[in-house]
Amino acid sequence: MNADTSPRELDAAWGNVHPVHCKNCRAGFLIPANAGAPVCPNCLAARLEPLPALEADAPPELVIPFSVSDATLDANLERWRRDIPFRSPSLNVSALRANLKRFFIPMYLADASAFGTWHAQMGFDYLVASSEERFDGSGWVTQRLNETRVRWEPRAGELTRKYENVSAPALEQHARMMLALGASNWREPPFDTSRSIRFSADALNGAIVRVPDIAPNAAWQFARAQIERVAARECETASGAQHHEQFSLRAAYGEPHWTLLLLPMSVTHYIGDDGKFIPVRVNGQSGFVSGIKRASMQRARNWTIVIALVALLAFFLTALLGIAGALNDAFVIPALLVLLATFFLCLAAPAPLIAAWQFNRQNAEK
Amino acid sequence: MLDERRARMSESPIPSDFIHVESKLDGITVYAPASRVENIPDARDFKCPNCGATTAYSPRAASVTCSNCGSVYAIHADNVGRGAAEFEFTLETVKQAETYSAPEVLRGWGVTRRELHCESCGANTSVAPTELSTTCPFCASNRVAARTAMPEIFRPRFLIPFQIERDACARFSREWLKRGWMYPSDLVRVAYNAQFTGIYLSFWTFSARVQAAWRAEVGREKTEQFFDMSEMKFKTRHRLEWKWEQGQVALPFDDELQTGTTRISASLLKRLAPYQLNALVTYEPSYLAGWRAQSYEISLNDAWDAARGRMREIARDACDEQIDSNHVRNFSMNAAFDDEAWRLLLLPAYLATYKFAGKSYQIVINGQTGKVAGDKPVAWTKVWLIVGILILPGILLAAVALVLGALHFGTGGWFVLGGFLFVVGAVIAVILIQQAMRAGEA
């Protein structure tokens, strides 16, 4: 990033955007000048309000463009919503697509050279011969087996390496967002950074940009931790080992360089029973969909009421058939059958409420 | 600035006992601990530093002693007991064991015999690769070869030192020879001259965990009542009800001894057991000074096959015990071995051979406990005499009763008594004969 760029050059680089922020979640954004006052794509709880000054003064260097096709997006949204019982009326693919808003979130890529000494316990796989014996009455049959075991040995050494494009968070919410966008480990962003392109105002294509809330200096500790993790794996490779533990690195770092990268992300929502927006996030590159899955207790309750009413009707019918049965034996068996049906309907009536409650409990936001 | 930091970083040293090893990545150097090579010379002579005479290990002093000037030299070995290191069956170990399992290799034939050079008189003695120690035939110097022609991994690392003096062997063997009545009377006198040789024999120990799962059809007797139409009444009958049953057994095996020598029968060595493995010490050539020692002749793989076969039979017995019925069919089981480990040990024994009536018999004495095992000739004339004494009264009584019966004397009772005595005598005679047959091997 170049901090010596003039304000005019910055404006030209960013294009026609102006800074806004959300008073609810305090997230800062850059939105196209003609975007009006959209709802905050981060919390979906307030509208974005203009800010007097641009907080992120230097434009990013790289951007990963949106690359999810409509068909993939529809399929992923459908797959995501499919297992939600008693879905709210707004939880359908067309409504989710209609509410979809594209925006970019920032992330740093750090380059640095490292020089130092390392120590670790390295694990080396080796094979041992074992066996399994089978007796089936006619005699023993031996089956030879090879088992892989790990031998741990101490190793040490010196390291002089250059590390490039080490990811570091530019947002406080980075870890949560990476997990929401499909990362199994928040330190490994779920994006193919090799498909990034140089930033230009056109690359934004009218999307909102989230402004970093962590400065590069503050992000260094994360970058360094990431470098140490990469270095540990490299030392493992250098040792010819397959595992490592207790890795420690005493290193000096030089020639640091920071790159700001924009990651594509979409957010949409559906409306909960309480009228609030429930966000659904989509990875703009892979199409991975995540969000809180919530069954509509209102719809479940409606189903419960319907079943209960049918049960009530069945009960009255039982009573009528019962009275008729007292006069004529032909009505006794139908009365008993309807009584049985009433009994099962009574049992089934609370089932929708219980199922919805159980589902919401299992999928509650951690 | 970076250079300063680099200089500071380089102050944190790599541990001094680490050596540089190959790195598979540019920009990263790798250091590993220097391997601890035990500084054991290939061969060592035992001479008294005081008077120059030959020294030998003495069980009484538990040290190397000089019989000439009486000097005593302590042996520095660790008492490791059952905690002695065990080795895994790595593929490399198994492969090496296969390479060194050919009988001609194990017996030293077909490979170069090792020459041990005597520092004392300069003579070269040719010995088989399995011999770990020798006494110079020219000057009687004791020489111990710490390494054999086998790979390093199969070098003996632990042993139990001799605790029984050679002088005590005659007493132990005499007591053992005297035991029992069915042996020749002059056996003790003839065998008394047997010369005992102290020798360290190779044994393998094996440890493993066996998880066995069995499945079988088990028959259980059921008693039921039924109505017999022909007799028009209820009756009781028994029938077997077969059901599939299954179970699991987990058995730990620890330090299962398996002989490594072919020169002495396995049954004889088995009767020498137990050895108290708590007395295991780390290998130190001094313990072998003046004693014979033999490396293994049965390879690791063959010994492990035998030990594993024994373990799986024990596991099968344990599975059998879980079945509380005598009616079992379609029994099958799986025994999975885990945590297999082995050791090579040298255990002390005294060997002697004596001749009786032109035939050779072997006596082995446990060099740690003094337990005796061996072969003894059976005086079959004594045995048959006793057998005759046992069965004759019955026959005679029955015969007399038969004759008197023929002469119309009422001797039916006597005949029955004679028959009874005969049967009792015959049963005891059979037991005695079996004992005698076993005693011939005991």
mmCIF file of C-alpha atoms in Angstrom, chain A residues 87-302:
data_model
loop_
_atom_site.group_PDB
_atom_site.id
_atom_site.type_symbol
_atom_site.label_atom_id
_atom_site.label_comp_id
_atom_site.label_asym_id
_atom_site.label_seq_id
_atom_site.Cartn_x
_atom_site.Cartn_y
_atom_site.Cartn_z
ATOM 1 C CA ARG A 87 -40.122 -22.048 6.704
ATOM 2 C CA SER A 88 -41.114 -18.411 6.966
ATOM 3 C CA PRO A 89 -42.871 -17.117 3.818
ATOM 4 C CA SER A 90 -39.830 -14.957 2.994
ATOM 5 C CA LEU A 91 -37.518 -17.995 3.046
ATOM 6 C CA ASN A 92 -37.677 -18.954 -0.602
ATOM 7 C CA VAL A 93 -35.042 -18.729 -3.287
ATOM 8 C CA SER A 94 -36.622 -15.934 -5.283
ATOM 9 C CA ALA A 95 -37.065 -13.761 -2.175
ATOM 10 C CA LEU A 96 -33.510 -14.464 -1.050
ATOM 11 C CA ARG A 97 -32.223 -13.601 -4.530
ATOM 12 C CA ALA A 98 -34.275 -10.377 -4.568
ATOM 13 C CA ASN A 99 -32.765 -9.263 -1.237
ATOM 14 C CA LEU A 100 -29.181 -10.147 -2.258
ATOM 15 C CA LYS A 101 -26.655 -7.339 -1.822
ATOM 16 C CA ARG A 102 -23.090 -7.620 -3.030
ATOM 17 C CA PHE A 103 -20.230 -6.090 -1.097
ATOM 18 C CA PHE A 104 -16.503 -6.533 -0.573
ATOM 19 C CA ILE A 105 -14.710 -7.172 2.668
ATOM 20 C CA PRO A 106 -11.031 -6.298 3.133
ATOM 21 C CA MET A 107 -8.156 -8.586 4.083
ATOM 22 C CA TYR A 108 -4.404 -7.951 4.218
ATOM 23 C CA LEU A 109 -1.756 -9.978 2.462
ATOM 24 C CA ALA A 110 1.656 -9.591 4.095
ATOM 25 C CA ASP A 111 5.068 -10.249 2.555
ATOM 26 C CA ALA A 112 8.133 -10.491 4.829
ATOM 27 C CA SER A 113 11.478 -12.183 5.029
ATOM 28 C CA ALA A 114 12.339 -14.127 8.177
ATOM 29 C CA PHE A 115 15.697 -15.059 9.676
ATOM 30 C CA GLY A 116 16.086 -17.048 12.874
ATOM 31 C CA THR A 117 16.461 -20.337 14.637
ATOM 32 C CA TRP A 118 13.814 -22.937 15.251
ATOM 33 C CA HIS A 119 13.288 -25.923 17.530
ATOM 34 C CA ALA A 120 10.605 -28.568 17.339
ATOM 35 C CA GLN A 121 9.652 -32.146 17.943
ATOM 36 C CA MET A 122 9.331 -33.721 14.523
ATOM 37 C CA GLY A 123 7.243 -36.832 13.931
ATOM 38 C CA PHE A 124 8.419 -39.413 11.410
ATOM 39 C CA ASP A 125 6.045 -42.060 10.139
ATOM 40 C CA TYR A 126 7.329 -45.616 10.113
ATOM 41 C CA LEU A 127 5.798 -48.973 9.473
ATOM 42 C CA VAL A 128 5.619 -51.861 11.907
ATOM 43 C CA ALA A 129 4.639 -55.381 11.036
ATOM 44 C CA SER A 130 1.621 -56.700 12.891
ATOM 45 C CA SER A 131 -0.782 -59.527 12.302
ATOM 46 C CA GLU A 132 -4.319 -60.698 12.735
ATOM 47 C CA GLU A 133 -5.028 -64.362 13.264
ATOM 48 C CA ARG A 134 -8.258 -66.047 12.295
ATOM 49 C CA PHE A 135 -9.429 -69.430 13.541
ATOM 50 C CA ASP A 136 -12.350 -71.084 11.766
ATOM 51 C CA GLY A 137 -12.280 -74.633 13.053
ATOM 52 C CA SER A 138 -9.961 -75.968 10.362
ATOM 53 C CA GLY A 139 -6.936 -74.083 11.625
ATOM 54 C CA TRP A 140 -5.331 -70.704 11.948
ATOM 55 C CA VAL A 141 -4.936 -68.253 9.100
ATOM 56 C CA THR A 142 -2.454 -65.427 9.614
ATOM 57 C CA GLN A 143 -2.987 -62.102 7.931
ATOM 58 C CA ARG A 144 0.066 -59.853 7.927
ATOM 59 C CA LEU A 145 -0.630 -56.181 8.500
ATOM 60 C CA ASN A 146 1.517 -53.071 8.368
ATOM 61 C CA GLU A 147 0.706 -50.299 10.828
ATOM 62 C CA THR A 148 1.933 -46.740 10.606
ATOM 63 C CA ARG A 149 3.364 -45.308 13.796
ATOM 64 C CA VAL A 150 5.040 -41.995 14.566
ATOM 65 C CA ARG A 151 8.513 -41.651 16.048
ATOM 66 C CA TRP A 152 9.124 -38.255 17.672
ATOM 67 C CA GLU A 153 12.609 -36.774 17.600
ATOM 68 C CA PRO A 154 13.928 -33.313 18.413
ATOM 69 C CA ARG A 155 15.143 -31.160 15.572
ATOM 70 C CA ALA A 156 16.534 -27.637 15.388
ATOM 71 C CA GLY A 157 17.910 -25.401 12.692
ATOM 72 C CA GLU A 158 18.199 -22.018 11.078
ATOM 73 C CA LEU A 159 15.710 -20.438 8.779
ATOM 74 C CA THR A 160 16.192 -17.766 6.097
ATOM 75 C CA ARG A 161 13.021 -17.569 4.060
ATOM 76 C CA LYS A 162 10.789 -15.047 2.361
ATOM 77 C CA TYR A 163 7.063 -15.387 2.907
ATOM 78 C CA GLU A 164 4.584 -13.900 0.466
ATOM 79 C CA ASN A 165 0.848 -13.313 0.542
ATOM 80 C CA VAL A 166 0.399 -14.362 4.142
ATOM 81 C CA SER A 167 -3.183 -13.539 5.046
ATOM 82 C CA ALA A 168 -3.930 -11.238 7.976
ATOM 83 C CA PRO A 169 -7.264 -9.842 9.131
ATOM 84 C CA ALA A 170 -8.299 -6.290 8.291
ATOM 85 C CA LEU A 171 -11.560 -6.569 10.239
ATOM 86 C CA GLU A 172 -12.273 -7.346 13.861
ATOM 87 C CA GLN A 173 -14.928 -9.790 12.642
ATOM 88 C CA HIS A 174 -12.501 -11.494 10.251
ATOM 89 C CA ALA A 175 -12.521 -14.916 11.937
ATOM 90 C CA ARG A 176 -16.312 -15.072 12.170
ATOM 91 C CA MET A 177 -16.702 -13.963 8.601
ATOM 92 C CA MET A 178 -14.203 -16.458 7.216
ATOM 93 C CA LEU A 179 -15.988 -19.289 9.005
ATOM 94 C CA ALA A 180 -19.348 -17.994 7.731
ATOM 95 C CA LEU A 181 -17.975 -17.963 4.199
ATOM 96 C CA GLY A 182 -16.903 -21.593 4.297
ATOM 97 C CA ALA A 183 -13.473 -21.722 5.955
ATOM 98 C CA SER A 184 -12.795 -24.794 8.067
ATOM 99 C CA ASN A 185 -10.112 -22.795 9.838
ATOM 100 C CA TRP A 186 -10.398 -19.041 9.980
ATOM 101 C CA ARG A 187 -6.668 -18.636 9.339
ATOM 102 C CA GLU A 188 -7.099 -20.118 5.891
ATOM 103 C CA PRO A 189 -9.489 -17.845 3.981
ATOM 104 C CA PRO A 190 -11.954 -19.750 1.796
ATOM 105 C CA PHE A 191 -10.884 -17.803 -1.294
ATOM 106 C CA ASP A 192 -8.526 -18.601 -4.137
ATOM 107 C CA THR A 193 -6.333 -15.505 -3.942
ATOM 108 C CA SER A 194 -4.487 -16.478 -7.134
ATOM 109 C CA ARG A 195 -7.616 -15.430 -9.029
ATOM 110 C CA SER A 196 -7.414 -11.869 -7.718
ATOM 111 C CA ILE A 197 -7.056 -8.981 -10.204
ATOM 112 C CA ARG A 198 -5.599 -5.508 -9.821
ATOM 113 C CA PHE A 199 -8.043 -3.120 -8.214
ATOM 114 C CA SER A 200 -9.826 -0.570 -10.331
ATOM 115 C CA ALA A 201 -12.930 1.448 -9.631
ATOM 116 C CA ASP A 202 -14.717 -0.521 -12.370
ATOM 117 C CA ALA A 203 -13.957 -3.794 -10.571
ATOM 118 C CA LEU A 204 -16.331 -2.731 -7.800
ATOM 119 C CA ASN A 205 -19.196 -2.716 -10.272
ATOM 120 C CA GLY A 206 -21.366 -0.677 -7.926
ATOM 121 C CA ALA A 207 -20.812 -2.937 -4.881
ATOM 122 C CA ILE A 208 -20.377 -1.610 -1.367
ATOM 123 C CA VAL A 209 -16.865 -1.849 0.148
ATOM 124 C CA ARG A 210 -16.294 -2.521 3.819
ATOM 125 C CA VAL A 211 -13.546 -0.307 5.246
ATOM 126 C CA PRO A 212 -10.760 -2.021 7.319
ATOM 127 C CA ASP A 213 -10.998 -1.462 11.049
ATOM 128 C CA ILE A 214 -7.577 -2.977 11.809
ATOM 129 C CA ALA A 215 -4.446 -1.100 10.743
ATOM 130 C CA PRO A 216 -1.538 -3.052 9.170
ATOM 131 C CA ASN A 217 0.583 -2.512 12.299
ATOM 132 C CA ALA A 218 -2.082 -4.107 14.444
ATOM 133 C CA ALA A 219 -2.514 -6.911 11.913
ATOM 134 C CA TRP A 220 1.203 -7.762 12.063
ATOM 135 C CA GLN A 221 0.802 -10.044 15.091
ATOM 136 C CA PHE A 222 -1.690 -12.142 13.113
ATOM 137 C CA ALA A 223 0.579 -12.142 10.046
ATOM 138 C CA ARG A 224 3.553 -13.179 12.167
ATOM 139 C CA ALA A 225 1.597 -16.005 13.766
ATOM 140 C CA GLN A 226 0.570 -17.118 10.287
ATOM 141 C CA ILE A 227 4.209 -16.953 9.091
ATOM 142 C CA GLU A 228 5.230 -19.107 12.060
ATOM 143 C CA ARG A 229 2.604 -21.677 11.133
ATOM 144 C CA VAL A 230 3.836 -21.746 7.542
ATOM 145 C CA ALA A 231 7.446 -21.898 8.774
ATOM 146 C CA ALA A 232 6.595 -24.844 11.026
ATOM 147 C CA ARG A 233 5.223 -26.769 8.059
ATOM 148 C CA GLU A 234 8.291 -25.827 6.004
ATOM 149 C CA CYS A 235 10.674 -26.974 8.747
ATOM 150 C CA GLU A 236 8.717 -30.224 8.928
ATOM 151 C CA THR A 237 9.232 -30.658 5.175
ATOM 152 C CA ALA A 238 12.914 -29.725 5.456
ATOM 153 C CA SER A 239 13.362 -32.373 8.171
ATOM 154 C CA GLY A 240 11.667 -35.009 6.062
ATOM 155 C CA ALA A 241 9.083 -35.393 8.841
ATOM 156 C CA GLN A 242 5.359 -35.859 8.539
ATOM 157 C CA HIS A 243 4.268 -34.248 11.816
ATOM 158 C CA HIS A 244 5.466 -31.560 14.170
ATOM 159 C CA GLU A 245 4.714 -30.272 17.645
ATOM 160 C CA GLN A 246 6.217 -27.822 20.150
ATOM 161 C CA PHE A 247 7.501 -25.683 17.285
ATOM 162 C CA SER A 248 9.242 -22.497 18.399
ATOM 163 C CA LEU A 249 10.783 -19.873 16.143
ATOM 164 C CA ARG A 250 13.025 -17.017 17.228
ATOM 165 C CA ALA A 251 13.146 -14.864 14.151
ATOM 166 C CA ALA A 252 13.774 -11.343 12.915
ATOM 167 C CA TYR A 253 11.477 -10.121 10.161
ATOM 168 C CA GLY A 254 12.434 -7.695 7.422
ATOM 169 C CA GLU A 255 11.222 -6.120 4.197
ATOM 170 C CA PRO A 256 7.542 -6.112 5.201
ATOM 171 C CA HIS A 257 5.026 -5.260 2.514
ATOM 172 C CA TRP A 258 1.273 -5.051 2.875
ATOM 173 C CA THR A 259 -1.342 -5.593 0.208
ATOM 174 C CA LEU A 260 -5.011 -4.828 0.770
ATOM 175 C CA LEU A 261 -7.242 -7.374 -0.926
ATOM 176 C CA LEU A 262 -11.014 -7.170 -1.335
ATOM 177 C CA LEU A 263 -12.962 -10.402 -0.962
ATOM 178 C CA PRO A 264 -16.383 -10.788 -2.620
ATOM 179 C CA MET A 265 -19.344 -11.519 -0.405
ATOM 180 C CA SER A 266 -23.109 -11.221 -0.683
ATOM 181 C CA VAL A 267 -25.691 -10.914 2.023
ATOM 182 C CA THR A 268 -29.388 -11.522 1.836
ATOM 183 C CA HIS A 269 -32.019 -12.111 4.481
ATOM 184 C CA TYR A 270 -35.323 -13.579 5.391
ATOM 185 C CA ILE A 271 -37.742 -12.297 7.974
ATOM 186 C CA GLY A 272 -38.164 -13.970 11.319
ATOM 187 C CA ASP A 273 -41.375 -14.246 13.362
ATOM 188 C CA ASP A 274 -40.404 -11.110 15.236
ATOM 189 C CA GLY A 275 -40.107 -9.126 11.986
ATOM 190 C CA LYS A 276 -36.326 -8.880 12.202
ATOM 191 C CA PHE A 277 -34.022 -9.613 9.280
ATOM 192 C CA ILE A 278 -32.097 -12.853 9.614
ATOM 193 C CA PRO A 279 -28.932 -12.592 7.486
ATOM 194 C CA VAL A 280 -27.776 -15.225 4.997
ATOM 195 C CA ARG A 281 -24.220 -14.821 3.715
ATOM 196 C CA VAL A 282 -22.866 -16.046 0.411
ATOM 197 C CA ASN A 283 -19.211 -16.453 -0.574
ATOM 198 C CA GLY A 284 -18.898 -14.393 -3.766
ATOM 199 C CA GLN A 285 -16.284 -16.739 -5.224
ATOM 200 C CA SER A 286 -17.351 -20.247 -4.221
ATOM 201 C CA GLY A 287 -21.060 -19.676 -3.680
ATOM 202 C CA PHE A 288 -20.943 -21.219 -0.170
ATOM 203 C CA VAL A 289 -24.099 -20.221 1.752
ATOM 204 C CA SER A 290 -24.356 -19.868 5.507
ATOM 205 C CA GLY A 291 -26.670 -18.280 8.013
ATOM 206 C CA ILE A 292 -28.858 -18.991 10.979
ATOM 207 C CA LYS A 293 -31.538 -21.473 10.062
ATOM 208 C CA ARG A 294 -34.761 -20.731 11.882
ATOM 209 C CA ALA A 295 -38.089 -22.458 11.631
ATOM 210 C CA SER A 296 -41.139 -20.234 11.881
ATOM 211 C CA MET A 297 -42.825 -20.894 15.193
ATOM 212 C CA GLN A 298 -45.847 -19.011 13.858
ATOM 213 C CA ARG A 299 -46.318 -21.484 11.016
ATOM 214 C CA ALA A 300 -45.717 -24.382 13.364
ATOM 215 C CA ARG A 301 -48.329 -22.986 15.723
ATOM 216 C CA ASN A 302 -50.817 -22.647 12.858
#
